[in-house]
Amino acid sequence: MNGADSLVATLITGGVEVCFTNPGTSEMHLVAALDQRPELRSVLTLFEGVATAAADGYARMSGKPACTLLHLGPGLANGLANLHNASRANVPIINIVGQHATYHVPLDTPLTSDIEGIARPYSKWLKTASSVSLLGQDTAAAIEGCRTPPGRIATLIVPTDIAWSSGGTVGQIAVPPKAPLPATATIEAVAGKLKKARNSALLLSGNTLYGEGLKTAGRIAAGTGAKLFAPYPFTRLQRGAGTPPVERMPYVLEQAVDLLKDIRVLVLVGAAPPIAYFASPNKNSAFTSPECEICTLAKPEEDCAGALEALAAVLGVGHTPPCTEPPQGTSIPTGAITLSGIAAAIAALLPENAIVVDESMTSGRGILPGARGSAPHDFLANTGGSIGIALPLAVGAAVACPNRRVLCLSADGSGMYTLQALWTMAREALNVTNVIFANGSYAVLKREFSYLGVGDPGPRARDLMEINRPQLDWVSLARGMGVPARRITSLDEYAQGLREGFAASGPTVIEIPL
Amino acid sequence: MNGADSLVATLITGGVEVCFTNPGTSEMHLVAALDQRPELRSVLTLFEGVATAAADGYARMSGKPACTLLHLGPGLANGLANLHNASRANVPIINIVGQHATYHVPLDTPLTSDIEGIARPYSKWLKTASSVSLLGQDTAAAIEGCRTPPGRIATLIVPTDIAWSSGGTVGQIAVPPKAPLPATATIEAVAGKLKKARNSALLLSGNTLYGEGLKTAGRIAAGTGAKLFAPYPFTRLQRGAGTPPVERMPYVLEQAVDLLKDIRVLVLVGAAPPIAYFASPNKNSAFTSPECEICTLAKPEEDCAGALEALAAVLGVGHTPPCTEPPQGTSIPTGAITLSGIAAAIAALLPENAIVVDESMTSGRGILPGARGSAPHDFLANTGGSIGIALPLAVGAAVACPNRRVLCLSADGSGMYTLQALWTMAREALNVTNVIFANGSYAVLKREFSYLGVGDPGPRARDLMEINRPQLDWVSLARGMGVPARRITSLDEYAQGLREGFAASGPTVIEIPL
């Protein structure tokens, strides 16, 4: 068994089932090893930023790490921006990055680079393999590294001579570490504050935004009157009729401050204190009022759902029925295109158990609140603020959940970052309905420009926020990558497009001119 | 004057005329400063990998640095792969990267990252600005840093509060340092070896592959019989009738070994010893025969053209007419599409003084040799082996040389990496004729797989080298970004497409199905 075979065998032993990749020459032995083991499915992408975001989406929906297989420093570099987002999503990912043969590196040929240096900013676990006999163990350590709670990025760099040499052995993988519970004193202290406070809230994150964790949060909300909040950049949020209602923090500082103005106790459950993405001259960045006490129930690396359960027990609400969202009406709007109509149509037509991936930016801010009483679904957001995540995140979510429908909402500017994801959707026949909000501008920047006190943008500044010269034609772009597409001109056509998309076998694109 | 104004004013003082950018919120004050100074032209890109390669292309053709303006760590990360290529091209580039306000960084909001860590692998000069009063000087130092011979990447990170605070001053820029000549003894030693050697060659790089440097090389070749070679990954090569003929090293090891087998003295002029990109099991990577003596006339950071001139003087060939390529016939091939026909049509139709940007990979290996006697032109190659450079490199070359025609040759797989460049070509009405070699595969990998001794790829491995499922449709992709396009079905249509492209105002795309 050569090194490459031992690496792939160890990945399989460790439960890794999918590899999102764009390999190059230095990865050919790893490709050969993958070829022999069909139980590890390889998904080809045309750009590495698609591979890394797909691994993120896969982890969000499956709870398991996928691996990426990337070509040397530049291949990793192309995946870095979406690893930034993944690092903020606290998901497990294993990057396998090829390297020149150990004796070839000092020759400094054109593709040589400091791969560890490129990996370091976003890799919590990082190693260059140094011996074929240890490569299996290195791979096992990478799997353990990425599974360290709450989920981390691990990068294993594999020189080709270590991949091609014989003498590999399959690595032994330790039982994944369990996230620890917070101290009992912490839980009791939080319970005491919640009992006393008139206006309290939980700011939820991680596994308290879906499943049992969210149900427990709903019991606490029902029993104590505490409100439930999610950060603006959440990893995964369960929504819809019958689910405990969670309010997302607004992106805009003033709206967030208004939402939290009466809260006097804010309990962080795996979340960071809520503050604005960006500083502005002479503005405070905090969302909470100075009178609000912020206390931490659980840190991201602790067992957040378990902490909520313990808190519910202390509060005596462990069997209280959780508060739930009532179902909402399903009238489908018609007529001219409006942002509220777009949101309403989604709310009405969303299939049961759908996954919504959202990077619709300014155009889509009404969609999440609008769909609160829809059929139950999961909602995935951009966690790190690096645009260009939605289309490839949808790839990963669809690979993880082949029996669920994926609705991918993307702004046009964001979508252009990683539009190559559409090709992988077509290739893998993924059931993704993509909606492109084509407002022809980086609208968020227009607002921020004034908001930062810079004044009104002059013509040359405004020109850098307009992407409608020339107009992007998403119908052509999608067809160029084998995805059927339509441009809608009314809400009626839009609803029809959604229906067809949700019924289709494989991906579709709906362009909404705004 | 605020910090942003002082930065932009210093760039202008330092002769920076173009900014390739995709700005975000943290760059809004810099955008406002650019708005006030139209003499620094901003060119918007939809993806940062386009911006960095465009800066590379601009520098190759103008000899001057452009700046990029990038959004935080992720924006820089997206530009990194083409900075890898630029670092291997030895061109000057100044990256201006926005950062959160100094007091906002510790809050670790979603877009926070280790920007210096991301920049370090490819930045020879790197600094985070720490005071508004010094920002102008920092900018001046960045300009000096990138101009350090032979040309380097400088990255200046600018916290927003330093950009928006008042108290900026314009930085003073030192006279650019001149590259030093090699020691006289070195030059005389090389001259001695060339006089004695029967089979000698110069391996040229940097400014000895065009202009006066190349002419001097041609005199030495004419006077001594030395052959002239360029590395496979050259930055810029002047070609065509009347130009000293330079042979490019082949990519394939065996072909390169065959080319160099009789050479007994190889003189490096700014070039590295010629070796294969990748190691292969049980193969030597060196191109030269063991009997070949490799000696260095000039290092990349020395004055290579000056060293050649001094060498020519010592050899007594300073006034010898340079060897030159004779003009070649101009018959235009017709009929079915063949790779040799494609090369011949380019050779025949290339306009005087064109710039050819080449990343046609396996499909286009006959184009450079085929066009040796064409109308004089410059040829730009991928210097670092990170694919996805051609389309944006052409953007930069066209911005640098608005009166010259650009022919951009891209493989389909490579082109998909940074296809967003087509949109910037349309927006800026750049005269670029793009030819896409659509073979529907990563053909280079198919060869390398067997070459590396892995055997024949099995079905799952082969699947990772095929990008024709689904078929990419470049006519649709180009139209989606506002670029007129056609798919040709014969060499006649191809010649017609080239003629129309070279006469067009603005970009065109020709897809060649292979």
mmCIF file of N, CA and C in Angstrom, chain A residues 209-307:
data_model
loop_
_atom_site.group_PDB
_atom_site.id
_atom_site.type_symbol
_atom_site.label_atom_id
_atom_site.label_comp_id
_atom_site.label_asym_id
_atom_site.label_seq_id
_atom_site.Cartn_x
_atom_site.Cartn_y
_atom_site.Cartn_z
ATOM 1 N N LEU A 209 -29.401 26.045 17.263
ATOM 2 C CA LEU A 209 -30.283 26.704 16.292
ATOM 3 C C LEU A 209 -31.067 25.696 15.449
ATOM 4 N N TYR A 210 -30.944 24.426 15.781
ATOM 5 C CA TYR A 210 -31.742 23.404 15.083
ATOM 6 C C TYR A 210 -31.855 22.184 15.984
ATOM 7 N N GLY A 211 -32.764 21.309 15.633
ATOM 8 C CA GLY A 211 -32.889 20.017 16.326
ATOM 9 C C GLY A 211 -33.221 20.159 17.794
ATOM 10 N N GLU A 212 -32.699 19.223 18.593
ATOM 11 C CA GLU A 212 -33.015 19.183 20.029
ATOM 12 C C GLU A 212 -32.586 20.456 20.745
ATOM 13 N N GLY A 213 -31.453 21.000 20.328
ATOM 14 C CA GLY A 213 -30.963 22.229 20.973
ATOM 15 C C GLY A 213 -31.974 23.356 20.843
ATOM 16 N N LEU A 214 -32.519 23.496 19.637
ATOM 17 C CA LEU A 214 -33.496 24.574 19.414
ATOM 18 C C LEU A 214 -34.783 24.301 20.192
ATOM 19 N N LYS A 215 -35.180 23.022 20.246
ATOM 20 C CA LYS A 215 -36.393 22.675 21.023
ATOM 21 C C LYS A 215 -36.212 23.075 22.482
ATOM 22 N N THR A 216 -35.026 22.773 23.037
ATOM 23 C CA THR A 216 -34.759 23.137 24.430
ATOM 24 C C THR A 216 -34.804 24.662 24.599
ATOM 25 N N ALA A 217 -34.225 25.366 23.640
ATOM 26 C CA ALA A 217 -34.288 26.833 23.699
ATOM 27 C C ALA A 217 -35.743 27.289 23.718
ATOM 28 N N GLY A 218 -36.564 26.603 22.917
ATOM 29 C CA GLY A 218 -37.990 26.934 22.879
ATOM 30 C C GLY A 218 -38.683 26.691 24.217
ATOM 31 N N ARG A 219 -38.258 25.638 24.929
ATOM 32 C CA ARG A 219 -38.830 25.392 26.273
ATOM 33 C C ARG A 219 -38.455 26.529 27.220
ATOM 34 N N ILE A 220 -37.190 26.945 27.153
ATOM 35 C CA ILE A 220 -36.739 28.026 28.042
ATOM 36 C C ILE A 220 -37.480 29.316 27.718
ATOM 37 N N ALA A 221 -37.660 29.590 26.427
ATOM 38 C CA ALA A 221 -38.391 30.793 26.027
ATOM 39 C C ALA A 221 -39.826 30.737 26.534
ATOM 40 N N ALA A 222 -40.453 29.554 26.374
ATOM 41 C CA ALA A 222 -41.848 29.411 26.821
ATOM 42 C C ALA A 222 -41.949 29.555 28.337
ATOM 43 N N GLY A 223 -40.970 29.001 29.052
ATOM 44 C CA GLY A 223 -41.033 28.988 30.506
ATOM 45 C C GLY A 223 -40.607 30.285 31.161
ATOM 46 N N THR A 224 -39.733 31.053 30.510
ATOM 47 C CA THR A 224 -39.177 32.248 31.162
ATOM 48 C C THR A 224 -39.554 33.543 30.469
ATOM 49 N N GLY A 225 -40.065 33.461 29.261
ATOM 50 C CA GLY A 225 -40.341 34.683 28.507
ATOM 51 C C GLY A 225 -39.125 35.245 27.804
ATOM 52 N N ALA A 226 -37.998 34.541 27.902
ATOM 53 C CA ALA A 226 -36.792 35.019 27.204
ATOM 54 C C ALA A 226 -37.017 34.965 25.694
ATOM 55 N N LYS A 227 -36.503 35.961 25.011
ATOM 56 C CA LYS A 227 -36.566 35.935 23.549
ATOM 57 C C LYS A 227 -35.421 35.092 22.997
ATOM 58 N N LEU A 228 -35.604 34.599 21.779
ATOM 59 C CA LEU A 228 -34.543 33.799 21.139
ATOM 60 C C LEU A 228 -33.992 34.566 19.941
ATOM 61 N N PHE A 229 -32.693 34.756 19.936
ATOM 62 C CA PHE A 229 -32.040 35.457 18.838
ATOM 63 C C PHE A 229 -30.964 34.583 18.199
ATOM 64 N N ALA A 230 -30.707 34.855 16.928
ATOM 65 C CA ALA A 230 -29.549 34.261 16.227
ATOM 66 C C ALA A 230 -28.657 35.403 15.768
ATOM 67 N N PRO A 231 -27.365 35.180 15.703
ATOM 68 C CA PRO A 231 -26.491 36.211 15.124
ATOM 69 C C PRO A 231 -26.853 36.416 13.654
ATOM 70 N N TYR A 232 -26.506 37.557 13.088
ATOM 71 C CA TYR A 232 -26.722 37.743 11.646
ATOM 72 C C TYR A 232 -25.981 36.646 10.863
ATOM 73 N N PRO A 233 -24.721 36.371 11.195
ATOM 74 C CA PRO A 233 -24.003 35.342 10.423
ATOM 75 C C PRO A 233 -24.122 33.970 11.078
ATOM 76 N N PHE A 234 -25.277 33.312 10.940
ATOM 77 C CA PHE A 234 -25.427 31.993 11.565
ATOM 78 C C PHE A 234 -25.067 30.878 10.588
ATOM 79 N N THR A 235 -24.704 29.740 11.141
ATOM 80 C CA THR A 235 -24.288 28.594 10.327
ATOM 81 C C THR A 235 -25.492 27.831 9.776
ATOM 82 N N ARG A 236 -26.477 27.575 10.646
ATOM 83 C CA ARG A 236 -27.647 26.791 10.224
ATOM 84 C C ARG A 236 -28.771 27.112 11.188
ATOM 85 N N LEU A 237 -29.920 27.453 10.654
ATOM 86 C CA LEU A 237 -31.067 27.839 11.476
ATOM 87 C C LEU A 237 -32.293 27.076 10.984
ATOM 88 N N GLN A 238 -32.913 26.367 11.922
ATOM 89 C CA GLN A 238 -34.146 25.652 11.570
ATOM 90 C C GLN A 238 -35.313 26.619 11.716
ATOM 91 N N ARG A 239 -36.224 26.554 10.749
ATOM 92 C CA ARG A 239 -37.299 27.547 10.694
ATOM 93 C C ARG A 239 -38.598 26.878 10.315
ATOM 94 N N GLY A 240 -39.651 27.653 10.448
ATOM 95 C CA GLY A 240 -40.924 27.210 9.899
ATOM 96 C C GLY A 240 -41.935 26.848 10.968
ATOM 97 N N ALA A 241 -43.139 26.536 10.498
ATOM 98 C CA ALA A 241 -44.261 26.227 11.396
ATOM 99 C C ALA A 241 -43.890 25.085 12.326
ATOM 100 N N GLY A 242 -44.190 25.237 13.601
ATOM 101 C CA GLY A 242 -43.913 24.190 14.573
ATOM 102 C C GLY A 242 -42.528 24.281 15.194
ATOM 103 N N THR A 243 -41.740 25.236 14.726
ATOM 104 C CA THR A 243 -40.360 25.403 15.218
ATOM 105 C C THR A 243 -40.324 26.603 16.166
ATOM 106 N N PRO A 244 -39.521 26.551 17.233
ATOM 107 C CA PRO A 244 -39.395 27.739 18.076
ATOM 108 C C PRO A 244 -38.914 28.942 17.259
ATOM 109 N N PRO A 245 -39.598 30.077 17.369
ATOM 110 C CA PRO A 245 -39.231 31.230 16.547
ATOM 111 C C PRO A 245 -37.974 31.919 17.064
ATOM 112 N N VAL A 246 -37.040 32.118 16.164
ATOM 113 C CA VAL A 246 -35.776 32.780 16.489
ATOM 114 C C VAL A 246 -35.652 34.025 15.624
ATOM 115 N N GLU A 247 -35.356 35.129 16.249
ATOM 116 C CA GLU A 247 -35.179 36.379 15.501
ATOM 117 C C GLU A 247 -33.704 36.530 15.154
ATOM 118 N N ARG A 248 -33.424 36.842 13.878
ATOM 119 C CA ARG A 248 -32.030 37.068 13.481
ATOM 120 C C ARG A 248 -31.651 38.517 13.777
ATOM 121 N N MET A 249 -30.450 38.725 14.266
ATOM 122 C CA MET A 249 -29.943 40.090 14.437
ATOM 123 C C MET A 249 -29.928 40.789 13.080
ATOM 124 N N PRO A 250 -30.385 42.008 13.008
ATOM 125 C CA PRO A 250 -30.272 42.724 11.730
ATOM 126 C C PRO A 250 -28.813 43.044 11.408
ATOM 127 N N TYR A 251 -28.519 43.228 10.126
ATOM 128 C CA TYR A 251 -27.169 43.632 9.720
ATOM 129 C C TYR A 251 -26.926 45.092 10.078
ATOM 130 N N VAL A 252 -27.979 45.904 9.952
ATOM 131 C CA VAL A 252 -27.827 47.350 10.140
ATOM 132 C C VAL A 252 -27.807 47.686 11.628
ATOM 133 N N LEU A 253 -26.756 48.393 12.046
ATOM 134 C CA LEU A 253 -26.527 48.721 13.454
ATOM 135 C C LEU A 253 -27.762 49.301 14.138
ATOM 136 N N GLU A 254 -28.372 50.318 13.555
ATOM 137 C CA GLU A 254 -29.487 51.002 14.207
ATOM 138 C C GLU A 254 -30.672 50.064 14.410
ATOM 139 N N GLN A 255 -30.913 49.202 13.430
ATOM 140 C CA GLN A 255 -32.019 48.239 13.574
ATOM 141 C C GLN A 255 -31.722 47.235 14.675
ATOM 142 N N ALA A 256 -30.474 46.840 14.783
ATOM 143 C CA ALA A 256 -30.100 45.881 15.824
ATOM 144 C C ALA A 256 -30.206 46.520 17.201
ATOM 145 N N VAL A 257 -29.755 47.748 17.305
ATOM 146 C CA VAL A 257 -29.842 48.467 18.583
ATOM 147 C C VAL A 257 -31.311 48.598 18.997
ATOM 148 N N ASP A 258 -32.168 48.895 18.026
ATOM 149 C CA ASP A 258 -33.597 49.035 18.319
ATOM 150 C C ASP A 258 -34.191 47.704 18.792
ATOM 151 N N LEU A 259 -33.772 46.623 18.133
ATOM 152 C CA LEU A 259 -34.292 45.303 18.501
ATOM 153 C C LEU A 259 -33.910 44.934 19.938
ATOM 154 N N LEU A 260 -32.725 45.315 20.354
ATOM 155 C CA LEU A 260 -32.190 44.883 21.658
ATOM 156 C C LEU A 260 -32.340 45.936 22.754
ATOM 157 N N LYS A 261 -32.994 47.066 22.440
ATOM 158 C CA LYS A 261 -32.924 48.201 23.371
ATOM 159 C C LYS A 261 -33.512 47.896 24.752
ATOM 160 N N ASP A 262 -34.500 46.990 24.810
ATOM 161 C CA ASP A 262 -35.125 46.705 26.105
ATOM 162 C C ASP A 262 -34.547 45.470 26.798
ATOM 163 N N ILE A 263 -33.660 44.775 26.122
ATOM 164 C CA ILE A 263 -33.094 43.557 26.720
ATOM 165 C C ILE A 263 -32.122 43.946 27.840
ATOM 166 N N ARG A 264 -32.301 43.313 29.005
ATOM 167 C CA ARG A 264 -31.450 43.649 30.158
ATOM 168 C C ARG A 264 -30.514 42.503 30.534
ATOM 169 N N VAL A 265 -30.856 41.293 30.096
ATOM 170 C CA VAL A 265 -29.946 40.147 30.271
ATOM 171 C C VAL A 265 -29.868 39.409 28.929
ATOM 172 N N LEU A 266 -28.677 39.358 28.388
ATOM 173 C CA LEU A 266 -28.492 38.618 27.131
ATOM 174 C C LEU A 266 -27.547 37.457 27.407
ATOM 175 N N VAL A 267 -28.044 36.252 27.182
ATOM 176 C CA VAL A 267 -27.267 35.043 27.464
ATOM 177 C C VAL A 267 -26.653 34.519 26.159
ATOM 178 N N LEU A 268 -25.340 34.425 26.128
ATOM 179 C CA LEU A 268 -24.656 33.926 24.933
ATOM 180 C C LEU A 268 -24.543 32.408 25.002
ATOM 181 N N VAL A 269 -25.096 31.748 23.973
ATOM 182 C CA VAL A 269 -25.018 30.290 23.920
ATOM 183 C C VAL A 269 -24.198 29.937 22.672
ATOM 184 N N GLY A 270 -22.909 29.859 22.852
ATOM 185 C CA GLY A 270 -22.015 29.596 21.718
ATOM 186 C C GLY A 270 -21.818 30.777 20.800
ATOM 187 N N ALA A 271 -22.393 31.901 21.151
ATOM 188 C CA ALA A 271 -22.336 33.083 20.282
ATOM 189 C C ALA A 271 -21.403 34.132 20.874
ATOM 190 N N ALA A 272 -20.932 35.022 20.006
ATOM 191 C CA ALA A 272 -20.116 36.155 20.448
ATOM 192 C C ALA A 272 -21.045 37.325 20.783
ATOM 193 N N PRO A 273 -20.597 38.279 21.596
ATOM 194 C CA PRO A 273 -21.418 39.469 21.860
ATOM 195 C C PRO A 273 -21.775 40.151 20.541
ATOM 196 N N PRO A 274 -23.022 40.592 20.405
ATOM 197 C CA PRO A 274 -23.448 41.125 19.106
ATOM 198 C C PRO A 274 -22.908 42.535 18.847
ATOM 199 N N ILE A 275 -22.106 42.654 17.810
ATOM 200 C CA ILE A 275 -21.561 43.951 17.413
ATOM 201 C C ILE A 275 -21.590 44.068 15.898
ATOM 202 N N ALA A 276 -21.465 45.314 15.428
ATOM 203 C CA ALA A 276 -21.523 45.580 13.996
ATOM 204 C C ALA A 276 -20.323 44.957 13.289
ATOM 205 N N TYR A 277 -20.538 44.576 12.012
ATOM 206 C CA TYR A 277 -19.438 44.044 11.202
ATOM 207 C C TYR A 277 -18.285 45.049 11.134
ATOM 208 N N PHE A 278 -18.653 46.317 10.892
ATOM 209 C CA PHE A 278 -17.636 47.347 10.633
ATOM 210 C C PHE A 278 -17.759 48.485 11.629
ATOM 211 N N ALA A 279 -16.659 49.097 11.943
ATOM 212 C CA ALA A 279 -16.674 50.329 12.728
ATOM 213 C C ALA A 279 -17.032 51.500 11.807
ATOM 214 N N SER A 280 -17.715 52.506 12.373
ATOM 215 C CA SER A 280 -17.982 53.746 11.635
ATOM 216 C C SER A 280 -17.476 54.902 12.487
ATOM 217 N N PRO A 281 -17.031 55.972 11.834
ATOM 218 C CA PRO A 281 -16.509 57.101 12.620
ATOM 219 C C PRO A 281 -17.546 57.582 13.633
ATOM 220 N N ASN A 282 -17.133 57.737 14.852
ATOM 221 C CA ASN A 282 -17.970 58.300 15.922
ATOM 222 C C ASN A 282 -19.227 57.489 16.223
ATOM 223 N N LYS A 283 -19.196 56.197 15.920
ATOM 224 C CA LYS A 283 -20.347 55.354 16.261
ATOM 225 C C LYS A 283 -19.863 54.201 17.146
ATOM 226 N N ASN A 284 -20.710 53.860 18.108
ATOM 227 C CA ASN A 284 -20.456 52.693 18.935
ATOM 228 C C ASN A 284 -20.843 51.454 18.126
ATOM 229 N N SER A 285 -20.070 50.386 18.189
ATOM 230 C CA SER A 285 -20.369 49.198 17.381
ATOM 231 C C SER A 285 -21.284 48.202 18.084
ATOM 232 N N ALA A 286 -21.514 48.372 19.412
ATOM 233 C CA ALA A 286 -22.271 47.361 20.157
ATOM 234 C C ALA A 286 -23.766 47.463 19.854
ATOM 235 N N PHE A 287 -24.414 46.303 19.751
ATOM 236 C CA PHE A 287 -25.861 46.271 19.512
ATOM 237 C C PHE A 287 -26.642 46.454 20.812
ATOM 238 N N THR A 288 -26.058 46.016 21.930
ATOM 239 C CA THR A 288 -26.794 45.997 23.201
ATOM 240 C C THR A 288 -26.756 47.369 23.869
ATOM 241 N N SER A 289 -27.762 47.607 24.707
ATOM 242 C CA SER A 289 -27.814 48.856 25.475
ATOM 243 C C SER A 289 -26.786 48.787 26.595
ATOM 244 N N PRO A 290 -26.276 49.935 27.046
ATOM 245 C CA PRO A 290 -25.295 49.915 28.149
ATOM 246 C C PRO A 290 -25.862 49.257 29.406
ATOM 247 N N GLU A 291 -27.191 49.251 29.553
ATOM 248 C CA GLU A 291 -27.800 48.642 30.746
ATOM 249 C C GLU A 291 -27.957 47.123 30.611
ATOM 250 N N CYS A 292 -27.624 46.608 29.467
ATOM 251 C CA CYS A 292 -27.804 45.163 29.276
ATOM 252 C C CYS A 292 -26.603 44.394 29.829
ATOM 253 N N GLU A 293 -26.892 43.385 30.637
ATOM 254 C CA GLU A 293 -25.830 42.514 31.128
ATOM 255 C C GLU A 293 -25.672 41.348 30.147
ATOM 256 N N ILE A 294 -24.452 41.152 29.678
ATOM 257 C CA ILE A 294 -24.198 40.035 28.763
ATOM 258 C C ILE A 294 -23.495 38.937 29.542
ATOM 259 N N CYS A 295 -24.064 37.739 29.550
ATOM 260 C CA CYS A 295 -23.387 36.652 30.247
ATOM 261 C C CYS A 295 -23.309 35.428 29.335
ATOM 262 N N THR A 296 -22.296 34.626 29.574
ATOM 263 C CA THR A 296 -22.026 33.490 28.698
ATOM 264 C C THR A 296 -22.483 32.198 29.359
ATOM 265 N N LEU A 297 -23.406 31.494 28.699
ATOM 266 C CA LEU A 297 -23.775 30.156 29.174
ATOM 267 C C LEU A 297 -22.767 29.130 28.677
ATOM 268 N N ALA A 298 -22.456 29.225 27.384
ATOM 269 C CA ALA A 298 -21.528 28.236 26.810
ATOM 270 C C ALA A 298 -20.701 28.893 25.725
ATOM 271 N N LYS A 299 -19.439 28.493 25.671
ATOM 272 C CA LYS A 299 -18.559 28.956 24.599
ATOM 273 C C LYS A 299 -18.743 28.051 23.384
ATOM 274 N N PRO A 300 -18.320 28.502 22.200
ATOM 275 C CA PRO A 300 -18.545 27.693 20.993
ATOM 276 C C PRO A 300 -17.988 26.278 21.118
ATOM 277 N N GLU A 301 -16.884 26.110 21.819
ATOM 278 C CA GLU A 301 -16.247 24.789 21.890
ATOM 279 C C GLU A 301 -16.866 23.916 22.977
ATOM 280 N N GLU A 302 -17.844 24.455 23.717
ATOM 281 C CA GLU A 302 -18.536 23.655 24.733
ATOM 282 C C GLU A 302 -19.820 23.036 24.147
ATOM 283 N N ASP A 303 -20.428 22.149 24.897
ATOM 284 C CA ASP A 303 -21.651 21.470 24.454
ATOM 285 C C ASP A 303 -22.830 22.420 24.646
ATOM 286 N N CYS A 304 -23.127 23.172 23.614
ATOM 287 C CA CYS A 304 -24.131 24.249 23.741
ATOM 288 C C CYS A 304 -25.524 23.668 23.967
ATOM 289 N N ALA A 305 -25.892 22.650 23.174
ATOM 290 C CA ALA A 305 -27.224 22.057 23.345
ATOM 291 C C ALA A 305 -27.342 21.422 24.730
ATOM 292 N N GLY A 306 -26.278 20.758 25.166
ATOM 293 C CA GLY A 306 -26.273 20.160 26.503
ATOM 294 C C GLY A 306 -26.390 21.221 27.591
ATOM 295 N N ALA A 307 -25.729 22.338 27.395
ATOM 296 C CA ALA A 307 -25.790 23.428 28.372
ATOM 297 C C ALA A 307 -27.211 23.967 28.485
#
